[in-house]
Amino acid sequence: MAFDETKHDYKVIGTRPVRPDGIDKVTGRALYGADLSAPGMLTAAILRSPHAHAKIVKIDTSKAEAMAGVKAVVTSRDFGLPEDQDLRDTQDNCMARDKVLYDGHAVAAVAAINAQVAKAALKAIEVEYEKLPHVIDVDDAMKGDAPLVLEGRALETVPEGWSQNVTNYCEFGHGDLDDGFARADLIVERSFKTGATHQGYIEPHACLASMGPDGRGELWCCTQGQYMVREVCAGIMEIEASQLKVTPSEIGGGFGGKTTVFIEPVALALSRKAGRPVKLVMTREEVFRASGPTIHSSTDVKIGMTKDGTITAARADLRYSGGCYPNGTCEMGAQAAFAPYDLKAVRTYGWNALTNRPKEISYRAPGAPTAIYAVESVVDEMCQKLGLDPVDVRLKNAADKGTKSSYGVTFEDIGLKATLEAAKAHPHYTAPLGPNQGRGLSCGFWFNFGGNASVTLSVNTDGTVNVTEGNPDIGGSRASISMIAAEELGIGYDRVRTIVADTTSIGHSDTTDGSRVTFTVGLATIKAARDAKTKMCARAAALWGIDPEAVEWVDGAAQPSGPNAGKFPPMSLAEIAAVSFQTGGPIAGHHESNADGAGVSFGVHLCDIEVDPETGASKVVRYTVFQDAGKAIHPDYVEGQLQGGAVQGIGWALNEEYIYGEDGILQNPGFLDYRVPVASDLPPIDTVILEVPNPGHPYGVRGVGETSIVPPLAAIANAMSRGAGVRLTQLPMSPPRVLSALMAKG
Amino acid sequence: MVKVTIMGALRHAIDGKAEVEVEASTFKELIDKLSAEYPGLKPQIDRGVSLAVDGRIYREAWLTPIGEAREVVLMPYMKGG
């Protein structure tokens, strides 16, 4: 039998069933990273650098090791030196080897019988530092005389003449810029700076590690990718992957920040040394000081436009710093910067420079929000100068199917124009504004990708189904996967339960990132369900004594596929499952693959803000998100992704920022001083989901988790410009900055 | 022969050109040939690249056929959050 590759007549997809993790989470039954315990467990703590940049001259742990209740102390001496440079950087970030590279860099760790003893032992560790000059700002770091964070790390792509802090360089685009700018009636050139932000997940990093004397280990942790944790930790611990079992806990937010390890190798090393299980939980201060923030950036944008709003040429120079180790986030920003536009002449240049800040780790659409903030701010300024409608200008220049993107790839079906048209037609676009209020708009974009996934779909003898998959659920994927399985099998959503397995229970799955899970695991679930249906049709055929090819699956049951196949009453999934032991054994469908064709995603955000002219404080008073989801599997979760991204972007735009003192020490490592938006700061975030099917998926699914954080930065800056008459080119637009701009305007 | 667009920062390795032609029928053949014929590309290829084939981006799918493709673009390895 064959199954259609595409499906459109949905019974489950597009409905809003109750979320499967809801009761566990609201009753406290869900087990997060810090909730697990083991007999004989020790508590660990980490000693961190008080300096932004310093050579480690000597570490003396003898006094700590001699303390009663201390069972193990580790430093970099307890780790090997991985050959792979990325792995070596990750290990060095977990435990500094020769020098500390940022305030909060780990230098030693203790496992003790309780937290009090562990903390006391940290104070007994003597570290001799030789302070070194530090550099915090990306523009400063690129200068020839800047203090060097690391030496010899520039890639071969970096042109000569830069500071050794410059490690990455990229360039994208096409067309003749000089000719394009010559044809423009208006050219605007502006420079922008954005602060580093933190993903702000509520659950700190936490793990429980247990290494046995036989070299086998177990690790329970909150992570976006248990297989990633296994590969990285096995590499650092110099053990085989099969000897380390990693179980992901329930996760209290990740947003990209849990796609690497910070503490897990340390906990494993302590456990190996102590011979007992070790729990290690970061404090909030540690999360801010030593786990991944975003890049901070400095960007120049130059755009040429004719009087009718046609963009004739565009250029962006993006200088990013991802902290103290090389990273390629500038490549993502440089590719995304002009993605919403169909341009004949465009060029983007990107640099990464090392600074004495923590190692950057991904945060929703890494690199894109800051790039598109700069571009969309300039486009809005040009619309104002030329008296043009901002949606009309974007529609006039919008990328569409067949557009050669600014990063060189020709788009397939995309939903940008549909989202722009939806924004223009929405009542929000023409609603009256109050005093001191302004309305801003911005486009957003993200690539999305697929990757590896493994799925097993087991048909139980009572007619229920279990789906086992390997991607931690950070945005509702268990519900989506159950719905996809139910849809394919023709059974109710309540008959399916999806679980996220440990690394020994199912094959490899890539990390939950890149807006990939509903697309990729969903695709694997479709294939696994179709595999199971094929097997169930074969069981029915065997019972009926007909050819399996003469059986088809309709509405949750096997039935003869035509009059020549014979007359037999349909056999439901439950009926086939009930006799599965008698007809050949348990029934399960499987699929393992590396999926591609994820399909890019576009969104448009519309935002009203009100600025207090006396204080410079601004408040978002209305906000609407328009985004192409391809096909929304569970619209509640899609709306949640759109709202969550918008809120995080609002925080980035208005308040959130890593603030460093002259001494290179982080000044605001806590939620009191690092201000994320809370419910009372925000209006309801309205959402409009558009569905322009992704041709690379049988249901048309596109990832939705990242695009929504991209537009808020510029949407709010544009609203402020239109409402308060000041164009801020530095984020966050905190009240002192806004007040200063208002006073300068007079 | 497949015409491959090379991202700007790597064009120093292909004499400043924007495109090169390579005899290859799959992603794997392509990156092997590019590494062999243009050694300056090898470090980036070894670190990781994505390949866009007629608008679709592939990260590690070595067996992806490209022989009939209208557009092939060598890109940085994609990452996300």
mmCIF file of N, CA, C and O in Angstrom, chain A residues 232-294:
data_model
loop_
_atom_site.group_PDB
_atom_site.id
_atom_site.type_symbol
_atom_site.label_atom_id
_atom_site.label_comp_id
_atom_site.label_asym_id
_atom_site.label_seq_id
_atom_site.Cartn_x
_atom_site.Cartn_y
_atom_site.Cartn_z
ATOM 1 N N VAL A 232 29.580 15.866 24.160
ATOM 2 C CA VAL A 232 30.536 16.838 24.700
ATOM 3 C C VAL A 232 31.162 16.300 25.986
ATOM 4 O O VAL A 232 32.387 16.330 26.164
ATOM 5 N N CYS A 233 30.322 15.794 26.883
ATOM 6 C CA CYS A 233 30.849 15.317 28.167
ATOM 7 C C CYS A 233 31.705 14.062 27.981
ATOM 8 O O CYS A 233 32.738 13.919 28.649
ATOM 9 N N ALA A 234 31.301 13.175 27.102
ATOM 10 C CA ALA A 234 32.113 11.980 26.859
ATOM 11 C C ALA A 234 33.466 12.383 26.296
ATOM 12 O O ALA A 234 34.508 11.819 26.667
ATOM 13 N N GLY A 235 33.478 13.391 25.419
ATOM 14 C CA GLY A 235 34.741 13.870 24.871
ATOM 15 C C GLY A 235 35.630 14.463 25.944
ATOM 16 O O GLY A 235 36.830 14.182 26.000
ATOM 17 N N ILE A 236 35.051 15.285 26.800
ATOM 18 C CA ILE A 236 35.840 15.924 27.854
ATOM 19 C C ILE A 236 36.300 14.896 28.890
ATOM 20 O O ILE A 236 37.435 14.952 29.375
ATOM 21 N N MET A 237 35.429 13.956 29.216
ATOM 22 C CA MET A 237 35.768 12.952 30.240
ATOM 23 C C MET A 237 36.591 11.804 29.661
ATOM 24 O O MET A 237 36.992 10.890 30.389
ATOM 25 N N GLU A 238 36.790 11.828 28.356
ATOM 26 C CA GLU A 238 37.571 10.802 27.655
ATOM 27 C C GLU A 238 37.015 9.406 27.897
ATOM 28 O O GLU A 238 37.735 8.473 28.248
ATOM 29 N N ILE A 239 35.696 9.287 27.731
ATOM 30 C CA ILE A 239 35.036 7.987 27.793
ATOM 31 C C ILE A 239 34.228 7.794 26.512
ATOM 32 O O ILE A 239 33.981 8.763 25.778
ATOM 33 N N GLU A 240 33.824 6.581 26.246
ATOM 34 C CA GLU A 240 33.024 6.320 25.051
ATOM 35 C C GLU A 240 31.589 6.786 25.283
ATOM 36 O O GLU A 240 31.076 6.698 26.407
ATOM 37 N N ALA A 241 30.959 7.243 24.212
ATOM 38 C CA ALA A 241 29.598 7.778 24.326
ATOM 39 C C ALA A 241 28.646 6.757 24.936
ATOM 40 O O ALA A 241 27.757 7.106 25.725
ATOM 41 N N SER A 242 28.829 5.505 24.588
ATOM 42 C CA SER A 242 27.904 4.472 25.081
ATOM 43 C C SER A 242 27.990 4.301 26.598
ATOM 44 O O SER A 242 27.086 3.734 27.213
ATOM 45 N N GLN A 243 29.093 4.785 27.198
ATOM 46 C CA GLN A 243 29.278 4.599 28.641
ATOM 47 C C GLN A 243 28.654 5.721 29.462
ATOM 48 O O GLN A 243 28.701 5.694 30.692
ATOM 49 N N LEU A 244 28.102 6.699 28.792
ATOM 50 C CA LEU A 244 27.472 7.814 29.516
ATOM 51 C C LEU A 244 26.007 7.910 29.109
ATOM 52 O O LEU A 244 25.687 8.157 27.950
ATOM 53 N N LYS A 245 25.143 7.696 30.077
ATOM 54 C CA LYS A 245 23.701 7.790 29.827
ATOM 55 C C LYS A 245 23.235 9.157 30.319
ATOM 56 O O LYS A 245 23.442 9.517 31.479
ATOM 57 N N VAL A 246 22.616 9.907 29.423
ATOM 58 C CA VAL A 246 22.141 11.247 29.788
ATOM 59 C C VAL A 246 20.618 11.286 29.686
ATOM 60 O O VAL A 246 20.057 10.947 28.645
ATOM 61 N N THR A 247 19.995 11.693 30.775
ATOM 62 C CA THR A 247 18.535 11.801 30.812
ATOM 63 C C THR A 247 18.152 13.268 30.965
ATOM 64 O O THR A 247 18.577 13.914 31.926
ATOM 65 N N PRO A 248 17.383 13.801 30.026
ATOM 66 C CA PRO A 248 16.983 15.199 30.155
ATOM 67 C C PRO A 248 15.820 15.334 31.124
ATOM 68 O O PRO A 248 14.875 14.541 31.088
ATOM 69 N N SER A 249 15.894 16.328 31.976
ATOM 70 C CA SER A 249 14.780 16.597 32.890
ATOM 71 C C SER A 249 13.725 17.427 32.171
ATOM 72 O O SER A 249 13.921 17.829 31.024
ATOM 73 N N GLU A 250 12.640 17.697 32.853
ATOM 74 C CA GLU A 250 11.729 18.745 32.372
ATOM 75 C C GLU A 250 12.552 20.026 32.319
ATOM 76 O O GLU A 250 13.518 20.189 33.079
ATOM 77 N N ILE A 251 12.214 20.929 31.426
ATOM 78 C CA ILE A 251 13.076 22.098 31.246
ATOM 79 C C ILE A 251 12.290 23.376 31.502
ATOM 80 O O ILE A 251 11.187 23.552 30.976
ATOM 81 N N GLY A 252 12.860 24.231 32.333
ATOM 82 C CA GLY A 252 12.221 25.505 32.659
ATOM 83 C C GLY A 252 12.750 26.633 31.804
ATOM 84 O O GLY A 252 13.259 27.625 32.305
ATOM 85 N N GLY A 253 12.635 26.462 30.515
ATOM 86 C CA GLY A 253 13.087 27.481 29.578
ATOM 87 C C GLY A 253 14.506 27.234 29.112
ATOM 88 O O GLY A 253 15.364 26.764 29.869
ATOM 89 N N GLY A 254 14.742 27.518 27.849
ATOM 90 C CA GLY A 254 16.074 27.359 27.275
ATOM 91 C C GLY A 254 16.376 28.478 26.288
ATOM 92 O O GLY A 254 17.351 29.181 26.423
ATOM 93 N N PHE A 255 15.539 28.595 25.271
ATOM 94 C CA PHE A 255 15.634 29.673 24.268
ATOM 95 C C PHE A 255 16.983 29.697 23.563
ATOM 96 O O PHE A 255 17.409 30.739 23.068
ATOM 97 N N GLY A 256 17.661 28.565 23.541
ATOM 98 C CA GLY A 256 18.988 28.482 22.938
ATOM 99 C C GLY A 256 20.096 28.430 23.978
ATOM 100 O O GLY A 256 21.200 27.979 23.704
ATOM 101 N N GLY A 257 19.804 28.871 25.191
ATOM 102 C CA GLY A 257 20.824 28.960 26.226
ATOM 103 C C GLY A 257 21.229 27.627 26.820
ATOM 104 O O GLY A 257 22.228 27.549 27.548
ATOM 105 N N LYS A 258 20.491 26.575 26.502
ATOM 106 C CA LYS A 258 20.842 25.253 27.010
ATOM 107 C C LYS A 258 21.235 24.321 25.869
ATOM 108 O O LYS A 258 20.887 23.145 25.849
ATOM 109 N N THR A 259 21.954 24.901 24.883
ATOM 110 C CA THR A 259 22.445 24.096 23.760
ATOM 111 C C THR A 259 23.942 23.830 23.893
ATOM 112 O O THR A 259 24.608 23.490 22.906
ATOM 113 N N THR A 260 24.461 23.995 25.074
ATOM 114 C CA THR A 260 25.851 23.634 25.355
ATOM 115 C C THR A 260 25.919 23.186 26.815
ATOM 116 O O THR A 260 24.878 23.058 27.469
ATOM 117 N N VAL A 261 27.122 22.942 27.326
ATOM 118 C CA VAL A 261 27.258 22.568 28.742
ATOM 119 C C VAL A 261 28.073 23.636 29.465
ATOM 120 O O VAL A 261 28.973 24.244 28.885
ATOM 121 N N PHE A 262 27.738 23.851 30.721
ATOM 122 C CA PHE A 262 28.488 24.776 31.577
ATOM 123 C C PHE A 262 28.984 24.087 32.845
ATOM 124 O O PHE A 262 30.037 24.412 33.350
ATOM 125 N N ILE A 263 28.181 23.165 33.374
ATOM 126 C CA ILE A 263 28.516 22.572 34.675
ATOM 127 C C ILE A 263 28.603 21.049 34.633
ATOM 128 O O ILE A 263 29.172 20.438 35.541
ATOM 129 N N GLU A 264 28.046 20.431 33.605
ATOM 130 C CA GLU A 264 27.939 18.975 33.596
ATOM 131 C C GLU A 264 29.295 18.266 33.645
ATOM 132 O O GLU A 264 29.461 17.305 34.421
ATOM 133 N N PRO A 265 30.299 18.708 32.872
ATOM 134 C CA PRO A 265 31.607 18.026 32.981
ATOM 135 C C PRO A 265 32.222 18.192 34.365
ATOM 136 O O PRO A 265 32.926 17.289 34.843
ATOM 137 N N VAL A 266 31.968 19.331 35.000
ATOM 138 C CA VAL A 266 32.511 19.564 36.343
ATOM 139 C C VAL A 266 31.880 18.589 37.330
ATOM 140 O O VAL A 266 32.566 17.974 38.164
ATOM 141 N N ALA A 267 30.568 18.421 37.241
ATOM 142 C CA ALA A 267 29.877 17.491 38.141
ATOM 143 C C ALA A 267 30.359 16.056 37.908
ATOM 144 O O ALA A 267 30.559 15.284 38.868
ATOM 145 N N LEU A 268 30.573 15.699 36.655
ATOM 146 C CA LEU A 268 31.064 14.348 36.355
ATOM 147 C C LEU A 268 32.480 14.145 36.906
ATOM 148 O O LEU A 268 32.796 13.094 37.476
ATOM 149 N N ALA A 269 33.322 15.161 36.745
ATOM 150 C CA ALA A 269 34.700 15.039 37.252
ATOM 151 C C ALA A 269 34.705 14.925 38.772
ATOM 152 O O ALA A 269 35.480 14.139 39.350
ATOM 153 N N LEU A 270 33.870 15.698 39.441
ATOM 154 C CA LEU A 270 33.780 15.607 40.905
ATOM 155 C C LEU A 270 33.274 14.233 41.334
ATOM 156 O O LEU A 270 33.777 13.639 42.303
ATOM 157 N N SER A 271 32.280 13.727 40.616
ATOM 158 C CA SER A 271 31.724 12.417 40.956
ATOM 159 C C SER A 271 32.764 11.320 40.762
ATOM 160 O O SER A 271 32.884 10.394 41.570
ATOM 161 N N ARG A 272 33.512 11.435 39.688
ATOM 162 C CA ARG A 272 34.549 10.423 39.426
ATOM 163 C C ARG A 272 35.596 10.438 40.543
ATOM 164 O O ARG A 272 36.039 9.400 41.003
ATOM 165 N N LYS A 273 35.933 11.638 41.009
ATOM 166 C CA LYS A 273 36.972 11.756 42.028
ATOM 167 C C LYS A 273 36.445 11.324 43.402
ATOM 168 O O LYS A 273 37.165 10.694 44.189
ATOM 169 N N ALA A 274 35.173 11.666 43.683
ATOM 170 C CA ALA A 274 34.610 11.362 45.004
ATOM 171 C C ALA A 274 34.053 9.945 45.077
ATOM 172 O O ALA A 274 33.872 9.395 46.174
ATOM 173 N N GLY A 275 33.705 9.384 43.913
ATOM 174 C CA GLY A 275 33.091 8.059 43.909
ATOM 175 C C GLY A 275 31.661 8.079 44.411
ATOM 176 O O GLY A 275 31.119 7.059 44.844
ATOM 177 N N ARG A 276 31.032 9.243 44.357
ATOM 178 C CA ARG A 276 29.633 9.367 44.801
ATOM 179 C C ARG A 276 28.876 10.277 43.830
ATOM 180 O O ARG A 276 29.491 11.096 43.130
ATOM 181 N N PRO A 277 27.553 10.168 43.823
ATOM 182 C CA PRO A 277 26.782 11.084 42.961
ATOM 183 C C PRO A 277 26.963 12.535 43.422
ATOM 184 O O PRO A 277 27.108 12.797 44.620
ATOM 185 N N VAL A 278 26.941 13.446 42.472
ATOM 186 C CA VAL A 278 27.155 14.875 42.776
ATOM 187 C C VAL A 278 26.079 15.707 42.100
ATOM 188 O O VAL A 278 25.855 15.585 40.889
ATOM 189 N N LYS A 279 25.431 16.536 42.913
ATOM 190 C CA LYS A 279 24.460 17.483 42.344
ATOM 191 C C LYS A 279 25.098 18.867 42.273
ATOM 192 O O LYS A 279 25.753 19.308 43.216
ATOM 193 N N LEU A 280 24.897 19.521 41.146
ATOM 194 C CA LEU A 280 25.451 20.865 40.950
ATOM 195 C C LEU A 280 24.361 21.749 40.354
ATOM 196 O O LEU A 280 23.804 21.430 39.301
ATOM 197 N N VAL A 281 24.048 22.832 41.044
ATOM 198 C CA VAL A 281 22.991 23.753 40.605
ATOM 199 C C VAL A 281 23.564 25.162 40.602
ATOM 200 O O VAL A 281 24.105 25.612 41.612
ATOM 201 N N MET A 282 23.439 25.842 39.508
ATOM 202 C CA MET A 282 23.922 27.228 39.442
ATOM 203 C C MET A 282 23.006 28.148 40.234
ATOM 204 O O MET A 282 21.777 27.964 40.234
ATOM 205 N N THR A 283 23.589 29.159 40.888
ATOM 206 C CA THR A 283 22.764 30.231 41.438
ATOM 207 C C THR A 283 22.367 31.154 40.291
ATOM 208 O O THR A 283 22.949 31.081 39.194
ATOM 209 N N ARG A 284 21.404 32.041 40.574
ATOM 210 C CA ARG A 284 21.023 32.991 39.509
ATOM 211 C C ARG A 284 22.203 33.875 39.126
ATOM 212 O O ARG A 284 22.401 34.187 37.952
ATOM 213 N N GLU A 285 22.988 34.266 40.133
ATOM 214 C CA GLU A 285 24.148 35.109 39.844
ATOM 215 C C GLU A 285 25.124 34.368 38.915
ATOM 216 O O GLU A 285 25.670 34.946 37.980
ATOM 217 N N GLU A 286 25.322 33.087 39.181
ATOM 218 C CA GLU A 286 26.208 32.305 38.307
ATOM 219 C C GLU A 286 25.650 32.201 36.895
ATOM 220 O O GLU A 286 26.391 32.219 35.913
ATOM 221 N N VAL A 287 24.324 32.062 36.805
ATOM 222 C CA VAL A 287 23.705 31.967 35.479
ATOM 223 C C VAL A 287 24.034 33.211 34.665
ATOM 224 O O VAL A 287 24.418 33.140 33.492
ATOM 225 N N PHE A 288 23.909 34.372 35.308
ATOM 226 C CA PHE A 288 24.207 35.608 34.573
ATOM 227 C C PHE A 288 25.699 35.741 34.282
ATOM 228 O O PHE A 288 26.099 36.137 33.181
ATOM 229 N N ARG A 289 26.541 35.444 35.273
ATOM 230 C CA ARG A 289 27.973 35.698 35.090
ATOM 231 C C ARG A 289 28.647 34.678 34.167
ATOM 232 O O ARG A 289 29.627 35.015 33.496
ATOM 233 N N ALA A 290 28.142 33.456 34.163
ATOM 234 C CA ALA A 290 28.942 32.400 33.530
ATOM 235 C C ALA A 290 28.190 31.536 32.528
ATOM 236 O O ALA A 290 28.782 30.615 31.965
ATOM 237 N N SER A 291 26.915 31.771 32.302
ATOM 238 C CA SER A 291 26.255 31.025 31.223
ATOM 239 C C SER A 291 25.891 32.015 30.135
ATOM 240 O O SER A 291 25.876 33.215 30.340
ATOM 241 N N GLY A 292 25.595 31.471 28.975
ATOM 242 C CA GLY A 292 25.666 32.251 27.757
ATOM 243 C C GLY A 292 24.732 33.417 27.617
ATOM 244 O O GLY A 292 23.521 33.236 27.567
ATOM 245 N N PRO A 293 25.278 34.610 27.470
ATOM 246 C CA PRO A 293 24.452 35.695 26.969
ATOM 247 C C PRO A 293 24.509 35.714 25.446
ATOM 248 O O PRO A 293 25.161 34.884 24.827
ATOM 249 N N THR A 294 23.863 36.694 24.873
ATOM 250 C CA THR A 294 23.949 36.886 23.421
ATOM 251 C C THR A 294 25.219 37.646 23.080
ATOM 252 O O THR A 294 25.954 38.096 23.951
#
